[in-house]
């Protein structure tokens, strides 16, 4: 993923999305299915049209429970499948990561989202760049 997805996640989380939170949010987006994922990559504000995001509106974050937009466990599916296919007994995933690196031919992974950077906490910019999400999800203070 690249572009404004981190800012969409940041807006949905009320302006405070950690790096880990964004990673898990990205996995959750994958879980929404290919169509929703591709739409969100092309236009992050399209997340406002997904039922999974709409069900969070006007609910305090403390009440999101299982609707919380993250899916950390999806991060382990490929490693577990690799272990089952290779019968590797590798709790840390070293064999899996070595196999991934070999498959990538030594290519370096992306260092993070690319694209235009802007401050999601700036209401004017957020209203312009993510109009639906900015209306649906207000910023929250840390206190």
Short mmCIF file of C-alpha atoms in Angstrom, two decimals:
data_model
loop_
_atom_site.label_atom_id
_atom_site.label_comp_id
_atom_site.label_asym_id
_atom_site.label_seq_id
_atom_site.Cartn_x
_atom_site.Cartn_y
_atom_site.Cartn_z
CA UNK A 1 0.00 0.00 0.00
CA UNK A 2 1.12 3.52 -0.55
CA UNK A 3 -0.33 6.97 -0.57
CA UNK A 4 -2.97 8.27 1.80
CA UNK A 5 -4.08 5.01 3.45
CA UNK A 6 -2.18 5.83 6.67
CA UNK A 7 -4.03 9.11 6.84
CA UNK A 8 -7.38 7.38 6.35
CA UNK A 9 -6.49 5.00 9.18
CA UNK A 10 -5.35 7.94 11.29
CA UNK A 11 -8.67 9.70 10.69
CA UNK A 12 -10.75 6.61 11.50
CA UNK A 13 -8.74 6.21 14.73
CA UNK A 14 -9.51 9.81 15.67
CA UNK A 15 -6.12 11.21 14.64
CA UNK A 16 -4.00 8.75 16.61
CA UNK A 17 -2.97 5.64 14.68
CA UNK A 18 0.34 4.04 15.68
CA UNK A 19 2.69 2.31 13.24
CA UNK A 20 1.56 -1.08 14.53
CA UNK A 21 -2.05 0.07 14.37
CA UNK A 22 -1.60 1.01 10.72
CA UNK A 23 0.03 -2.34 9.94
CA UNK A 24 -2.93 -4.18 11.48
CA UNK A 25 -5.35 -1.76 9.78
CA UNK A 26 -3.77 -2.66 6.42
CA UNK A 27 -4.30 -6.34 7.16
CA UNK A 28 -7.90 -5.57 8.06
CA UNK A 29 -8.30 -3.80 4.70
CA UNK A 30 -7.06 -6.97 2.98
CA UNK A 31 -9.75 -8.84 4.90
CA UNK A 32 -12.41 -6.56 3.42
CA UNK A 33 -11.78 -8.22 0.07
CA UNK A 34 -10.02 -7.31 -3.14
CA UNK A 35 -12.63 -4.82 -4.36
CA UNK A 36 -12.74 -2.76 -1.17
CA UNK A 37 -8.96 -2.96 -0.81
CA UNK A 38 -8.30 -1.76 -4.37
CA UNK A 39 -10.85 1.06 -4.02
CA UNK A 40 -9.20 2.17 -0.76
CA UNK A 41 -5.74 2.17 -2.32
CA UNK A 42 -7.02 4.25 -5.24
CA UNK A 43 -9.16 6.51 -3.03
CA UNK A 44 -8.79 6.10 0.75
CA UNK A 45 -11.97 8.09 1.36
CA UNK A 46 -13.89 5.20 -0.25
CA UNK A 47 -13.49 3.37 3.07
CA UNK A 48 -16.35 5.58 4.25
CA UNK A 49 -18.65 3.56 1.97
CA UNK A 50 -17.81 0.17 3.48
CA UNK A 51 -20.30 -1.26 5.98
CA UNK A 52 -17.39 -2.26 8.24
CA UNK A 53 -16.36 1.39 8.62
CA UNK A 54 -19.91 2.74 8.72
CA UNK A 55 -20.72 0.57 11.75
CA UNK A 56 -18.03 2.44 13.73
CA UNK A 57 -19.47 5.92 13.23
CA UNK A 58 -20.83 7.65 16.35
CA UNK A 59 -19.68 4.79 18.57
CA UNK A 60 -16.99 5.46 21.16
CA UNK A 61 -13.80 3.58 20.31
CA UNK A 62 -14.07 1.73 23.59
CA UNK A 63 -17.29 0.15 22.21
CA UNK A 64 -15.83 -1.07 18.89
CA UNK A 65 -14.93 -4.48 20.39
CA UNK A 66 -14.69 -7.02 17.55
CA UNK A 67 -15.49 -4.33 14.96
CA UNK A 68 -12.10 -2.68 15.66
CA UNK A 69 -10.45 -2.21 12.24
CA UNK A 70 -7.40 -4.36 12.67
CA UNK A 71 -6.51 -7.93 11.95
CA UNK A 72 -3.14 -8.73 13.49
CA UNK A 73 -3.63 -12.48 13.17
CA UNK A 74 -3.71 -12.22 9.35
CA UNK A 75 -0.04 -11.29 9.57
CA UNK A 76 0.76 -14.88 10.59
CA UNK A 77 -1.27 -16.82 8.01
CA UNK A 78 1.50 -17.09 5.39
CA UNK A 79 4.05 -18.18 7.99
CA UNK A 80 1.69 -20.82 9.37
CA UNK A 81 0.88 -22.11 5.85
CA UNK A 82 4.60 -22.30 5.10
CA UNK A 83 5.14 -24.32 8.27
CA UNK A 84 2.36 -26.74 7.34
CA UNK A 85 3.64 -27.19 3.78
CA UNK A 86 7.28 -27.63 4.73
CA UNK A 87 6.78 -29.32 8.09
CA UNK A 88 9.18 -26.70 9.45
CA UNK A 89 9.21 -26.53 13.24
CA UNK A 90 10.17 -22.88 13.38
CA UNK A 91 8.47 -20.84 16.11
CA UNK A 92 10.31 -17.61 15.21
CA UNK A 93 9.65 -17.92 11.49
CA UNK A 94 13.33 -17.69 10.53
CA UNK A 95 12.92 -20.33 7.80
CA UNK A 96 9.81 -18.57 6.48
CA UNK A 97 11.51 -15.17 6.31
CA UNK A 98 14.58 -16.70 4.66
CA UNK A 99 12.30 -18.29 2.03
CA UNK A 100 10.51 -14.97 1.46
CA UNK A 101 13.83 -13.17 1.05
CA UNK A 102 15.04 -15.82 -1.41
CA UNK A 103 11.79 -15.54 -3.38
CA UNK A 104 12.19 -11.77 -3.58
CA UNK A 105 15.68 -12.25 -4.98
CA UNK A 106 17.25 -9.87 -2.48
CA UNK A 107 14.98 -6.97 -3.51
CA UNK A 108 14.54 -4.51 -0.70
CA UNK A 109 11.04 -4.10 0.66
CA UNK A 110 9.39 -0.71 0.66
CA UNK A 111 10.26 1.52 3.57
CA UNK A 112 6.68 2.55 4.14
CA UNK A 113 3.87 4.46 2.52
CA UNK A 114 4.78 6.80 -0.28
CA UNK A 115 2.91 9.71 -1.74
CA UNK A 116 1.98 13.17 -0.62
CA UNK A 117 2.39 13.77 3.10
CA UNK A 118 0.04 16.04 4.94
CA UNK A 119 -1.31 16.43 8.47
CA UNK A 120 -4.61 14.61 8.98
CA UNK A 121 -5.14 16.74 12.09
CA UNK A 122 -5.45 19.86 9.91
CA UNK A 123 -9.22 20.02 9.50
CA UNK A 124 -9.11 22.06 6.26
CA UNK A 125 -6.76 19.61 4.55
CA UNK A 126 -8.59 16.58 5.91
CA UNK A 127 -11.95 17.95 4.72
CA UNK A 128 -10.45 18.43 1.27
CA UNK A 129 -8.52 15.15 1.00
CA UNK A 130 -10.81 12.81 2.99
CA UNK A 131 -14.19 14.58 3.01
CA UNK A 132 -16.36 11.59 3.94
CA UNK A 133 -14.06 10.18 6.62
CA UNK A 134 -13.48 13.65 8.10
CA UNK A 135 -17.21 14.10 8.52
CA UNK A 136 -17.70 10.62 9.96
CA UNK A 137 -14.74 10.53 12.36
CA UNK A 138 -13.89 13.50 14.52
CA UNK A 139 -10.45 13.98 15.95
CA UNK A 140 -9.94 12.95 19.57
CA UNK A 141 -7.59 14.28 22.18
CA UNK A 142 -5.14 11.92 23.84
CA UNK A 143 -6.56 12.70 27.26
#
